[in-house]
Coordinates of C-alpha atoms in Angstrom, one line a residue:
Chain A
M1 CA 16.4 -16.5 11.2
A2 CA 19.4 -16.8 8.1
S3 CA 17.3 -18.3 5.5
V4 CA 14.5 -16.0 6.6
N5 CA 17.0 -13.0 5.9
A6 CA 18.1 -14.5 2.6
I7 CA 14.5 -14.9 1.6
I8 CA 13.8 -11.2 2.4
V9 CA 17.1 -9.8 0.7
E10 CA 16.3 -12.0 -2.4
R11 CA 12.9 -10.9 -2.4
M12 CA 13.2 -7.2 -2.1
Q13 CA 15.2 -7.3 -5.1
S14 CA 13.5 -5.6 -9.2
D15 CA 15.0 -4.6 -11.7
I16 CA 14.7 -1.2 -11.1
D17 CA 17.8 -0.6 -8.2
L18 CA 15.9 2.4 -6.3
I19 CA 13.9 -0.4 -4.6
P20 CA 16.1 -2.6 -3.1
T21 CA 18.4 0.6 -2.6
L22 CA 15.9 2.2 -0.5
A23 CA 14.2 -1.0 1.2
G24 CA 17.3 -2.4 2.0
H25 CA 18.0 1.0 3.9
L26 CA 15.2 0.2 6.4
V27 CA 15.5 -3.4 6.2
A28 CA 19.5 -3.1 7.1
S29 CA 19.0 -0.5 9.5
G30 CA 19.1 -3.3 12.5
G31 CA 15.1 -3.6 13.1
K32 CA 15.0 -6.5 15.9
R33 CA 13.0 -8.9 13.7
I34 CA 10.7 -9.9 16.4
R35 CA 7.4 -10.6 14.1
P36 CA 9.6 -12.9 11.7
M37 CA 10.6 -14.8 14.6
L38 CA 7.7 -15.1 16.5
T39 CA 6.4 -16.8 12.6
L40 CA 9.4 -19.0 13.0
A41 CA 9.1 -20.0 16.7
G42 CA 5.5 -20.4 16.1
A43 CA 5.6 -23.1 13.5
M44 CA 8.2 -24.8 15.8
T45 CA 6.4 -24.9 18.7
T46 CA 3.4 -26.8 17.4
G47 CA 4.5 -30.2 17.5
A48 CA 3.3 -31.2 14.3
K49 CA 4.3 -34.0 12.7
N50 CA 5.0 -32.8 9.2
A51 CA 6.5 -29.4 10.7
E52 CA 10.2 -30.9 10.0
T53 CA 10.3 -31.3 6.5
E54 CA 12.7 -29.1 4.3
E55 CA 9.4 -28.0 2.6
A56 CA 7.7 -26.9 5.7
Q57 CA 10.4 -25.2 7.0
L58 CA 10.7 -23.3 3.9
N59 CA 7.5 -22.4 3.7
A60 CA 7.8 -20.8 7.4
A61 CA 10.6 -19.1 6.7
K62 CA 8.9 -17.5 3.2
L63 CA 5.8 -16.8 5.7
A64 CA 8.6 -15.0 8.5
A65 CA 9.6 -12.7 5.2
A66 CA 6.2 -11.7 4.2
V67 CA 5.1 -10.7 7.9
E68 CA 8.5 -8.6 7.8
F69 CA 7.6 -7.2 4.2
I70 CA 4.3 -6.0 5.7
H71 CA 5.8 -4.5 8.2
T72 CA 8.7 -2.8 6.5
A73 CA 5.7 -1.8 4.4
T74 CA 3.9 0.1 7.1
L75 CA 7.5 1.6 8.4
L76 CA 7.8 3.3 4.9
H77 CA 4.5 4.9 5.0
D78 CA 4.5 5.9 8.8
D79 CA 7.1 8.1 8.1
V80 CA 6.1 9.7 5.1
I81 CA 2.8 10.2 7.2
D82 CA 4.9 11.3 10.3
E83 CA 7.2 13.1 8.2
S84 CA 9.7 11.8 9.9
N85 CA 13.3 12.3 9.6
M86 CA 14.7 9.8 11.6
R87 CA 14.2 6.3 12.4
R88 CA 16.7 3.9 14.3
G89 CA 19.2 6.4 14.8
Q90 CA 19.6 6.8 10.9
E91 CA 17.9 9.0 8.2
T92 CA 14.2 7.9 6.8
A93 CA 14.1 6.6 3.3
N94 CA 11.3 9.6 3.0
A95 CA 14.1 12.0 3.8
I96 CA 16.8 10.6 1.7
W97 CA 14.8 9.5 -1.5
G98 CA 11.0 11.6 -0.8
N99 CA 7.8 10.5 -0.1
E100 CA 6.5 9.6 -3.8
A101 CA 9.6 6.6 -3.6
S102 CA 8.7 5.5 0.0
V103 CA 5.0 5.0 -0.4
L104 CA 5.5 3.3 -3.8
V105 CA 8.2 0.9 -2.5
G106 CA 6.3 0.4 0.6
D107 CA 3.2 -0.7 -1.9
F108 CA 6.0 -3.1 -3.2
L109 CA 7.0 -4.7 -0.5
F110 CA 3.3 -5.2 0.6
A111 CA 2.7 -7.5 -2.8
R112 CA 5.9 -8.7 -2.6
A113 CA 4.8 -10.1 0.8
F114 CA 1.6 -11.4 -1.1
E115 CA 3.6 -13.2 -3.3
L116 CA 5.8 -15.0 -0.9
M117 CA 2.3 -16.1 1.1
V118 CA 0.7 -17.4 -2.4
E119 CA 3.9 -19.8 -2.6
T120 CA 3.4 -21.4 0.6
G121 CA -0.3 -22.3 -0.6
N122 CA -1.6 -22.2 2.6
L123 CA -5.3 -20.2 2.3
A124 CA -5.9 -19.9 5.7
V125 CA -2.5 -18.1 6.1
L126 CA -3.6 -15.4 3.6
D127 CA -6.8 -15.0 4.7
R128 CA -5.6 -14.4 8.3
L129 CA -2.7 -12.0 6.8
S130 CA -5.0 -10.1 4.4
K131 CA -7.5 -9.3 7.2
A132 CA -4.3 -8.3 9.9
S133 CA -3.2 -6.2 7.1
A134 CA -6.6 -4.2 6.6
R135 CA -6.7 -4.2 10.7
I136 CA -3.4 -2.2 10.7
T137 CA -4.5 0.3 8.5
E138 CA -8.0 0.5 10.6
G139 CA -5.8 1.4 13.6
E140 CA -3.1 3.5 11.8
I141 CA -6.6 5.8 10.8
E142 CA -7.9 5.4 14.0
Q143 CA -4.2 7.2 15.3
M144 CA -4.4 9.8 13.3
L145 CA -8.3 10.4 14.4
I146 CA -7.3 10.5 17.8
A147 CA -4.1 12.6 17.8
G148 CA -4.4 16.0 18.8
K149 CA -7.1 14.8 21.4
P150 CA -5.7 14.1 25.1
D151 CA -9.6 13.7 26.3
T152 CA -9.6 10.1 24.5
D153 CA -10.8 7.4 26.4
I154 CA -8.5 4.6 27.3
D155 CA -10.8 1.7 24.8
A156 CA -10.1 4.3 21.7
Y157 CA -6.0 4.2 22.8
L158 CA -6.2 0.2 23.0
S159 CA -8.1 -0.2 19.7
V160 CA -5.5 1.7 17.8
I161 CA -2.6 -0.3 19.8
I162 CA -4.1 -3.6 18.8
G163 CA -5.0 -2.8 15.3
K164 CA -1.5 -0.7 14.6
T165 CA 0.8 -3.4 16.3
A166 CA -0.6 -6.4 17.9
E167 CA -2.7 -7.6 15.5
L168 CA 0.4 -8.3 13.2
F169 CA 2.1 -10.1 16.6
A170 CA -0.8 -12.1 16.5
A171 CA -1.1 -12.8 12.5
A172 CA 2.5 -13.5 12.7
S173 CA 2.6 -16.3 15.7
E174 CA -0.4 -17.4 14.9
T175 CA -0.3 -18.0 11.0
G176 CA 3.6 -19.8 12.0
G177 CA 1.3 -22.1 14.1
L178 CA -1.1 -22.5 11.0
I179 CA 1.5 -23.2 8.7
A180 CA 3.2 -26.0 10.1
G181 CA -0.4 -27.5 10.6
G182 CA -0.7 -27.0 14.5
D183 CA -4.0 -27.9 15.6
D184 CA -7.3 -25.3 16.8
A185 CA -5.8 -24.9 20.1
V186 CA -2.2 -24.4 19.7
V187 CA -3.0 -21.6 16.7
A188 CA -5.3 -19.7 19.4
S189 CA -3.0 -19.9 21.9
L190 CA 0.0 -18.7 19.9
K191 CA -2.4 -15.9 18.3
D192 CA -3.3 -14.9 22.5
Y193 CA 0.1 -14.9 22.7
G194 CA 0.9 -12.4 20.0
M195 CA -1.8 -10.1 21.1
A196 CA -0.9 -9.7 24.7
L197 CA 3.1 -9.6 23.6
G198 CA 2.0 -6.5 21.4
V199 CA -0.1 -4.7 23.3
A200 CA 3.2 -4.6 25.9
F201 CA 5.7 -3.8 23.4
Q202 CA 3.3 -0.6 21.9
I203 CA 2.6 0.6 25.5
T204 CA 5.9 0.2 26.6
D205 CA 7.2 2.4 23.2
D206 CA 4.3 4.8 24.1
A207 CA 5.9 4.9 27.5
L208 CA 9.4 5.2 27.1
D209 CA 8.9 7.7 24.9
Y210 CA 8.3 10.4 27.2
A211 CA 11.3 8.3 29.6
A212 CA 14.6 10.6 30.1
D213 CA 17.0 8.0 29.0
E214 CA 17.0 8.2 25.1
T215 CA 19.2 4.8 25.0
R216 CA 16.8 3.0 26.4
L217 CA 14.4 3.3 23.1
G218 CA 16.6 3.8 20.4
K219 CA 14.8 6.8 18.9
T220 CA 14.5 10.5 20.5
V221 CA 12.6 11.3 23.4
G222 CA 9.7 13.4 22.6
D223 CA 8.9 12.2 19.3
D224 CA 5.2 11.4 20.2
F225 CA 5.1 14.7 22.1
A226 CA 6.1 16.3 18.9
E227 CA 3.9 15.1 16.5
G228 CA 0.9 15.2 18.8
K229 CA 0.0 11.9 19.3
T230 CA -2.2 10.6 22.1
T231 CA -0.8 8.0 24.0
L232 CA -1.3 6.2 27.4
P233 CA 0.9 8.4 29.7
V234 CA -0.5 11.3 28.3
M235 CA -3.8 10.3 28.7
M236 CA -3.5 9.7 32.3
A237 CA -1.5 12.6 33.3
F238 CA -4.5 14.6 31.3
L239 CA -7.0 12.5 33.4
Q240 CA -5.8 13.3 36.4
G241 CA -4.7 16.8 35.9
D242 CA -6.2 19.5 37.3
A243 CA -8.0 22.6 34.8
E244 CA -4.4 24.4 34.3
E245 CA -2.8 21.1 33.4
K246 CA -5.5 19.9 31.2
A247 CA -4.8 23.0 29.2
F248 CA -1.3 22.7 29.1
W249 CA -2.2 19.2 27.1
Q250 CA -4.7 20.6 25.3
R251 CA -2.4 23.7 24.3
T252 CA 0.2 21.5 23.3
I253 CA -0.7 17.7 22.4
G254 CA -4.3 19.2 21.5
A255 CA -3.4 22.3 19.3
G256 CA 0.4 21.5 18.7
D257 CA 1.4 24.8 20.0
L258 CA 4.7 23.8 21.7
R259 CA 7.2 26.2 23.5
D260 CA 10.5 25.6 24.8
G261 CA 10.3 23.5 27.9
D262 CA 6.9 22.3 26.7
L263 CA 8.3 18.4 27.0
A264 CA 10.1 18.6 30.4
E265 CA 6.8 20.0 31.7
A266 CA 4.9 17.6 30.2
Q267 CA 7.8 14.9 31.4
R268 CA 7.2 16.8 35.2
L269 CA 3.5 16.3 34.8
M270 CA 3.8 12.7 34.2
A271 CA 6.1 11.8 37.0
K272 CA 3.9 14.0 39.2
Y273 CA 0.9 11.4 38.5
D274 CA 3.1 8.5 38.1
A275 CA 1.7 8.2 34.6
I276 CA 4.9 6.4 33.2
E277 CA 5.7 3.6 35.9
Q278 CA 1.8 3.0 35.7
S279 CA 1.9 2.4 31.7
L280 CA 5.0 0.4 32.0
A281 CA 3.3 -1.6 34.6
E282 CA 0.2 -1.8 32.4
A283 CA 2.4 -3.1 29.7
R284 CA 4.2 -5.5 32.1
K285 CA 0.6 -6.9 33.0
H286 CA 0.4 -7.8 28.6
A287 CA 3.7 -9.3 28.7
E288 CA 3.2 -11.5 31.4
Q289 CA 0.1 -12.9 30.2
A290 CA 1.5 -13.4 27.1
G291 CA 4.0 -16.3 28.8
Q292 CA 0.5 -17.5 30.3
C293 CA -1.0 -18.1 26.9
L294 CA 1.8 -20.5 26.2
A295 CA 1.0 -22.8 29.1
A296 CA -0.8 -25.5 27.5
L297 CA 1.7 -25.8 24.6
P298 CA 4.6 -28.8 24.8
S299 CA 7.7 -28.0 25.6
S300 CA 10.8 -27.1 23.2
P301 CA 13.0 -24.6 22.6
A302 CA 10.9 -22.5 20.4
K303 CA 8.9 -22.3 23.2
D304 CA 11.3 -21.3 25.4
A305 CA 12.4 -18.4 22.6
L306 CA 8.5 -17.2 23.0
I307 CA 8.6 -17.0 26.8
E308 CA 11.9 -15.2 26.5
T309 CA 10.4 -12.6 24.4
A310 CA 7.7 -12.1 26.7
A311 CA 10.2 -11.7 29.8
F312 CA 12.3 -9.1 27.5
A313 CA 9.2 -7.8 26.9
A314 CA 8.3 -7.1 30.3
S315 CA 12.1 -6.5 31.2
R316 CA 11.8 -3.5 29.0
A317 CA 8.8 -2.1 31.1
V318 CA 10.6 -1.2 34.2
Chain B
M1 CA -21.7 -4.7 -12.8
A2 CA -24.6 -4.3 -10.5
S3 CA -23.5 -7.1 -8.4
V4 CA -20.2 -5.7 -8.5
N5 CA -21.2 -2.7 -7.7
A6 CA -22.8 -4.0 -4.9
I7 CA -19.4 -6.0 -3.2
I8 CA -17.5 -2.5 -3.8
V9 CA -19.8 -0.6 -1.7
E10 CA -20.1 -3.8 0.9
R11 CA -16.5 -4.2 1.1
M12 CA -14.9 -0.8 1.9
Q13 CA -17.4 -0.4 5.0
S14 CA -15.3 -0.2 8.2
D15 CA -16.2 0.5 11.9
I16 CA -13.7 3.7 10.9
D17 CA -16.2 5.8 9.2
L18 CA -13.7 7.5 7.6
I19 CA -12.4 5.1 5.2
P20 CA -16.1 4.1 3.5
T21 CA -16.4 8.0 2.9
L22 CA -12.9 8.9 1.3
A23 CA -13.0 5.5 -0.6
G24 CA -16.6 6.3 -1.5
H25 CA -15.6 9.6 -3.0
L26 CA -13.1 8.4 -5.6
V27 CA -15.4 5.0 -6.4
A28 CA -18.4 7.1 -6.6
S29 CA -16.9 10.1 -8.7
G30 CA -17.5 8.4 -11.9
G31 CA -14.5 6.1 -13.4
K32 CA -15.1 3.8 -16.1
R33 CA -15.1 0.7 -14.4
I34 CA -12.8 -1.3 -17.2
R35 CA -10.8 -3.1 -15.2
P36 CA -13.7 -5.1 -13.1
M37 CA -15.7 -5.0 -16.5
L38 CA -12.8 -6.8 -18.4
T39 CA -12.8 -9.6 -15.5
L40 CA -16.4 -10.5 -15.5
A41 CA -16.1 -10.3 -19.9
G42 CA -13.2 -12.4 -19.2
A43 CA -14.7 -15.1 -16.9
M44 CA -18.0 -15.2 -19.4
T45 CA -15.9 -15.7 -23.0
T46 CA -14.1 -18.5 -21.8
G47 CA -16.8 -21.2 -22.5
A48 CA -15.5 -23.3 -19.3
K49 CA -18.6 -25.6 -18.4
N50 CA -18.5 -24.4 -14.5
A51 CA -18.5 -20.8 -15.5
E52 CA -22.5 -20.5 -15.0
T53 CA -23.0 -21.5 -11.8
E54 CA -24.0 -19.2 -9.0
E55 CA -20.7 -19.9 -7.0
A56 CA -18.7 -19.1 -10.3
Q57 CA -20.4 -15.9 -10.9
L58 CA -20.2 -14.6 -7.4
N59 CA -16.8 -15.1 -7.5
A60 CA -15.9 -13.7 -10.8
A61 CA -17.6 -10.9 -9.2
K62 CA -15.6 -10.5 -6.3
L63 CA -12.4 -11.1 -8.5
A64 CA -13.7 -7.9 -10.4
A65 CA -14.5 -6.0 -7.2
A66 CA -10.7 -6.8 -6.0
V67 CA -9.5 -5.7 -8.9
E68 CA -11.1 -2.2 -8.9
F69 CA -10.1 -2.1 -5.7
I70 CA -6.4 -2.6 -6.3
H71 CA -7.0 0.1 -8.8
T72 CA -8.7 2.4 -6.6
A73 CA -5.6 1.9 -3.9
T74 CA -3.1 2.9 -7.1
L75 CA -5.3 6.3 -7.7
L76 CA -5.3 7.0 -4.1
H77 CA -1.5 6.8 -3.8
D78 CA -1.0 8.3 -7.4
D79 CA -2.8 11.5 -6.1
V80 CA -0.6 11.5 -3.2
I81 CA 2.6 11.3 -5.0
D82 CA 1.3 14.0 -7.6
E83 CA 0.0 16.1 -5.3
S84 CA -3.2 16.6 -7.4
N85 CA -6.2 18.5 -6.3
M86 CA -8.3 17.3 -9.1
R87 CA -9.5 14.2 -10.7
R88 CA -12.7 13.3 -13.1
G89 CA -13.6 17.0 -12.6
Q90 CA -13.8 16.7 -8.3
E91 CA -11.2 17.5 -5.8
T92 CA -8.9 14.7 -4.9
A93 CA -9.4 12.6 -0.9
N94 CA -6.1 13.9 -0.5
A95 CA -7.3 17.8 -1.2
I96 CA -10.2 16.9 1.1
W97 CA -9.1 14.3 3.8
G98 CA -5.2 15.0 3.6
N99 CA -1.8 12.7 2.8
E100 CA -1.9 10.5 5.6
A101 CA -5.8 9.2 5.1
S102 CA -5.2 8.8 1.4
V103 CA -2.4 6.8 1.7
L104 CA -3.5 5.1 4.8
V105 CA -7.1 4.1 3.0
G106 CA -5.4 3.0 -0.3
D107 CA -3.4 0.8 2.1
F108 CA -6.4 -0.6 3.5
L109 CA -8.4 -1.4 0.0
F110 CA -5.2 -3.2 -1.1
A111 CA -5.7 -5.7 1.7
R112 CA -9.5 -5.7 1.1
A113 CA -8.7 -7.1 -2.3
F114 CA -6.7 -9.6 -1.4
E115 CA -9.2 -10.9 1.3
L116 CA -11.5 -11.0 -1.8
M117 CA -9.6 -13.1 -3.5
V118 CA -8.7 -14.9 -1.1
E119 CA -12.3 -15.8 -0.4
T120 CA -12.5 -17.2 -4.1
G121 CA -10.3 -19.4 -2.8
N122 CA -8.2 -19.3 -6.1
L123 CA -4.3 -19.4 -5.8
A124 CA -3.3 -18.9 -9.5
V125 CA -5.8 -15.9 -9.4
L126 CA -3.8 -14.7 -6.2
D127 CA -0.4 -15.4 -8.1
R128 CA -1.4 -13.2 -10.8
L129 CA -2.7 -10.3 -9.2
S130 CA 0.0 -10.4 -6.3
K131 CA 2.9 -10.5 -9.1
A132 CA 0.4 -7.4 -11.1
S133 CA 0.6 -5.3 -7.7
A134 CA 4.2 -5.5 -7.3
R135 CA 4.8 -4.9 -11.1
I136 CA 2.4 -1.8 -11.1
T137 CA 4.7 -0.1 -7.9
E138 CA 7.5 -0.7 -10.4
G139 CA 6.0 1.0 -13.0
E140 CA 4.6 3.6 -10.8
I141 CA 8.5 3.9 -9.8
E142 CA 10.1 3.7 -13.5
Q143 CA 7.8 6.7 -14.0
M144 CA 8.6 9.0 -11.2
L145 CA 12.5 8.0 -12.2
I146 CA 12.1 9.4 -16.0
A147 CA 10.2 12.3 -15.1
G148 CA 11.6 15.2 -16.2
K149 CA 14.3 13.3 -19.0
P150 CA 12.4 14.1 -22.4
D151 CA 15.6 12.3 -24.0
T152 CA 14.4 9.1 -22.5
D153 CA 14.2 6.2 -25.5
I154 CA 10.8 4.5 -26.2
D155 CA 11.4 1.5 -24.7
A156 CA 11.6 2.7 -21.1
Y157 CA 8.5 4.7 -21.4
L158 CA 6.9 1.4 -22.6
S159 CA 7.8 -0.2 -19.5
V160 CA 6.2 2.3 -17.7
I161 CA 3.2 2.0 -19.1
I162 CA 3.0 -1.9 -19.1
G163 CA 4.1 -1.9 -15.4
K164 CA 1.7 1.1 -13.9
T165 CA -1.7 0.2 -16.5
A166 CA -1.3 -2.6 -19.1
E167 CA -0.4 -4.7 -16.4
L168 CA -3.3 -4.6 -14.9
F169 CA -5.4 -4.7 -17.4
A170 CA -3.7 -7.8 -18.5
A171 CA -4.3 -9.6 -15.0
A172 CA -7.9 -8.1 -14.6
S173 CA -9.1 -10.3 -18.1
E174 CA -6.4 -12.8 -17.3
T175 CA -8.2 -14.1 -14.1
G176 CA -11.5 -13.5 -15.2
G177 CA -10.6 -16.6 -17.5
L178 CA -8.5 -18.3 -14.9
I179 CA -11.4 -18.2 -12.7
A180 CA -13.8 -19.2 -14.3
G181 CA -11.7 -22.5 -15.6
G182 CA -11.0 -21.6 -19.0
D183 CA -7.9 -23.5 -21.0
D184 CA -4.7 -22.2 -21.0
A185 CA -5.0 -20.6 -24.5
V186 CA -8.2 -18.9 -23.5
V187 CA -6.7 -17.7 -20.6
A188 CA -3.5 -16.4 -22.9
S189 CA -5.6 -14.7 -25.3
L190 CA -7.4 -12.8 -22.7
K191 CA -3.8 -11.6 -21.4
D192 CA -2.5 -10.5 -24.6
Y193 CA -5.8 -8.5 -25.3
G194 CA -6.1 -7.5 -21.8
M195 CA -2.2 -5.9 -22.0
A196 CA -2.3 -4.4 -25.6
L197 CA -5.8 -2.6 -24.4
G198 CA -3.6 -1.2 -21.6
V199 CA -1.0 0.0 -23.5
A200 CA -3.6 1.4 -26.0
F201 CA -5.8 3.1 -23.3
Q202 CA -2.6 4.7 -21.7
I203 CA -0.8 6.1 -24.8
T204 CA -4.3 7.8 -25.9
D205 CA -4.2 9.4 -22.3
D206 CA -0.9 10.4 -22.5
A207 CA -1.7 11.8 -26.1
L208 CA -4.8 13.5 -25.3
D209 CA -3.6 15.5 -22.0
Y210 CA -1.9 17.6 -24.7
A211 CA -4.8 17.9 -26.8
A212 CA -6.8 21.3 -27.2
D213 CA -10.0 20.0 -26.5
E214 CA -10.6 19.5 -22.5
T215 CA -13.7 17.4 -23.0
R216 CA -12.3 14.9 -24.7
L217 CA -10.5 13.1 -21.6
G218 CA -12.4 14.4 -18.8
K219 CA -9.1 16.0 -17.1
T220 CA -7.5 19.4 -17.6
V221 CA -5.3 19.9 -20.4
G222 CA -1.9 20.2 -19.7
D223 CA -1.4 18.0 -16.1
D224 CA 1.3 15.9 -17.6
F225 CA 3.4 19.2 -18.5
A226 CA 2.9 20.9 -15.2
E227 CA 4.1 17.8 -13.6
G228 CA 6.9 17.3 -15.8
K229 CA 5.7 14.1 -16.9
T230 CA 7.9 12.5 -20.1
T231 CA 5.1 10.7 -22.2
L232 CA 5.1 10.2 -26.2
P233 CA 4.0 13.0 -27.7
V234 CA 6.8 14.7 -25.7
M235 CA 9.7 12.3 -26.5
M236 CA 8.6 12.4 -30.4
A237 CA 8.6 16.6 -30.2
F238 CA 11.8 16.2 -28.5
L239 CA 13.5 13.7 -30.5
Q240 CA 12.1 15.6 -33.6
G241 CA 13.3 18.8 -32.3
D242 CA 15.9 21.0 -33.0
A243 CA 18.9 22.3 -30.5
E244 CA 16.6 25.2 -29.7
E245 CA 13.5 22.9 -29.5
K246 CA 15.2 20.7 -27.1
A247 CA 16.2 23.3 -24.9
F248 CA 12.6 24.3 -24.7
W249 CA 11.7 20.9 -23.7
Q250 CA 14.7 20.5 -21.1
R251 CA 13.9 24.0 -19.4
T252 CA 10.3 22.5 -19.1
I253 CA 9.6 19.1 -18.6
G254 CA 13.5 19.1 -17.8
A255 CA 13.9 21.5 -15.2
G256 CA 10.4 22.3 -14.2
D257 CA 11.0 26.0 -15.4
L258 CA 7.6 26.9 -16.5
R259 CA 6.2 30.7 -17.8
D260 CA 3.3 31.8 -19.6
G261 CA 2.6 30.4 -22.7
D262 CA 4.6 27.4 -22.6
L263 CA 2.2 25.1 -22.6
A264 CA 1.0 26.4 -26.2
E265 CA 4.3 26.2 -27.3
A266 CA 4.8 22.6 -26.2
Q267 CA 1.2 22.2 -28.3
R268 CA 2.7 24.1 -31.2
L269 CA 6.0 22.0 -31.3
M270 CA 4.1 18.8 -31.0
A271 CA 1.5 20.0 -34.1
K272 CA 4.6 20.8 -36.0
Y273 CA 5.8 17.3 -35.5
D274 CA 2.2 15.8 -35.5
A275 CA 3.6 14.0 -32.3
I276 CA -0.2 13.9 -31.0
E277 CA -1.3 12.1 -34.1
Q278 CA 1.6 9.7 -34.4
S279 CA 1.0 9.1 -30.8
L280 CA -2.9 8.6 -31.6
A281 CA -1.6 6.3 -34.6
E282 CA 0.4 4.2 -32.4
A283 CA -2.3 3.9 -29.7
R284 CA -5.0 2.5 -32.0
K285 CA -2.2 -0.2 -33.6
H286 CA -2.6 -1.6 -29.7
A287 CA -6.4 -1.3 -29.6
E288 CA -6.7 -3.1 -33.2
Q289 CA -4.0 -5.7 -31.8
A290 CA -6.5 -6.3 -28.8
G291 CA -9.5 -7.0 -31.0
Q292 CA -7.2 -9.5 -32.8
C293 CA -6.1 -11.5 -29.5
L294 CA -10.0 -12.4 -29.3
A295 CA -9.9 -14.5 -32.8
A296 CA -9.8 -17.7 -31.5
L297 CA -12.6 -17.4 -28.7
P298 CA -15.8 -18.5 -29.2
S299 CA -18.7 -16.2 -30.1
S300 CA -20.5 -14.7 -26.8
P301 CA -22.0 -11.6 -25.8
A302 CA -18.7 -10.9 -23.4
K303 CA -16.8 -11.2 -26.8
D304 CA -18.6 -8.8 -28.8
A305 CA -18.0 -6.7 -25.4
L306 CA -14.5 -7.0 -25.4
I307 CA -13.9 -6.3 -28.7
E308 CA -16.7 -3.0 -28.6
T309 CA -14.0 -2.1 -25.9
A310 CA -11.0 -2.2 -27.9
A311 CA -12.9 -0.5 -30.6
F312 CA -14.1 2.4 -28.0
A313 CA -10.3 2.7 -27.4
A314 CA -9.2 2.9 -31.0
S315 CA -12.2 5.4 -31.4
R316 CA -10.7 7.6 -28.6
A317 CA -7.7 7.4 -30.2
V318 CA -8.4 9.7 -33.1

C-alpha cells in the first residue's frame, strides 16, 4: 500500500496548485483505502506466475491508485450533489473551495485514473473499469430518482447500491486478478467477492446512519434522513408501518418537511419494527457470502486479508 | 458523420431513461460537431493503406463519437459551474433537470467515451485522450482562477483556452490520424492543426461575446461579462485603459458589481481601443496557421474539408 499511496500523491500533482490542495484534502482525510487494497490483494491471490515481477507489482499499484482516484472523484461529485458540508469529520472540499472546483477536480481525477490504467497497457482492465464507471453514475442517478420515495421496492434499492458502491468494489478486486494474469475462474471469484462485500458495506452504512452511536460510523447520524434518501431501514419501517406511520415517512423522507424530534421518531419506528437489526442482518448475509466466494482460491496471505475484510464487514454490521 | 451520429445516439442509451433524455437534449440542440468531424477527417487524410477497411472506419467513427461525448460531458459540467440557463438558444440541462442530474450524466458520458475508446483497442488513442481530458479540466480550473482578474497576463489566458478548448481539438484530429495508422509526421501535423484551430475558435468566441450582433454567435451577447470572465478583449481594453477605465473593469469584471449600462460602456471602451478587432485579428492569425499545418499532407477530400474548416474559422473572425 505504501507504493500505492506514493502513486496517489504523485499523480494528483498539477501545475495548478489548487488541484493537489483540494484532492489532497480528501485523500488525506483518512479514508479506509478499501478499494485499492482489494485490487492489490486481488492481484496477489491469483497465484499467476508472473504476478511477482517488479513490473507486475508496479502495474497492480497503478491500477489500485486508479481505483482510488475513481472513488475520490465520485466522492467530490457526491458532496456537491448532496450539498454536504462535512465528510469524515472534516469540512468537505465543496464547502471550502466551492462547487466549481470540486466538480472540476473530480473530473481531473477521473481523467488521471484513466491515464494510470492506460500505463498498465491492459485493455481488459480498461474495459472493466470504464464500464464500472458508467454503472456507478447510473447507480447515483437511480439513487437520485428514488430519493423521497419511501415506498420504493427493494430491487430498486439493490440496483442503486450495486451501482453506486458494489460495482467498484467488484471491479477493484476483479481487475486486480486480471492484471496479475489470474485465470478466468479466479477472476470471476474475485468479482463475486467484491460485489457481495460492496453490498454488505453499503447496507451497513445505510443502517448505521440511523444508529444511536455516532462514533460507530464516523459520520453524523441522520444525514440520510435529512437528505431524504431512501435506504433499507426506511423501506423496512415503511413497509411494516400502519397508515399513520406511512404518512410520517411520506411527510419526512417524501416531502422533506422535517420538524424537531422527527429523527428520534424515525429511530423509534425503526426500533419498533427491528428495521436496523434486520438491515444489518442482511448486510451480514452478504459479508458472509463474500468470504465464501474465495473458497476455491489457493491459500495466501492476500487471501487471508480478503477474508479478514469480509469478516470486518460482518463485524461492522452488529 | 451519419455513422458517428448513430453511435452517439446508441451509446447514450441506458436503462435509466433520464440519461438519454438529458444527454439527448444537448446532443440534439444543434452543436456544430466540429470535433468528431476533425477525428474523421484526420483519419481520412493519412493516406495509410489500412484506413479504408470497414473495421478501421468503424473504429474512427467510435473514436469520433467518444470525442463528442467528452465535449458534451464538459458542456454539461460547464453549465452547472457557470449556473447557465441558456445554451444554443435552448434551456440548459441543469435548468431543466437540476445540477445533480447534469453532473452525473456528464460523468456517465465521460465513462462511455472511454468505453468506446477501449473498443478501438488502440492504447495510443487512449493515452492521448486521457491526457487531454486531464488538461481540459486544468484549463477550466485555470479559467476559474483568472475570473474577475482583468489584469491577467496574456500567457495565462492562452493557457486557459489551450486547455479548455484547443487541447480537445488537437487530440481529436491527432487521434484520428493515430487510429488510421498515419505516420508520425502526419499525426504531428494534425495535432498542430487542431491546436491552432482550437485557439482560433476560442478567441473568436470570446471576442464575439462582446460584438453587437447576437445572431453571429448563437448565444447572448454579454454572457462572459455577466460572469466576470477574463477574456482577450477585456484584457486588451484593460491594458490600454487609463486609471478611470481600469477602475471600471475592476468594478465590473473584478468585483462583479454590475449596473445598468455597464455592458454598453464595456463595448464602448473595447471600440475605443479596437479590442474586438484586435482579438479577431489574433484569431485569424491562428486560423491561417492551422491551414498551413496541413501543407505537407497529400491532397484528399478530407484534407480539403480540414482546410475549409480553418477558412471558416477565419471567416467567423471578421
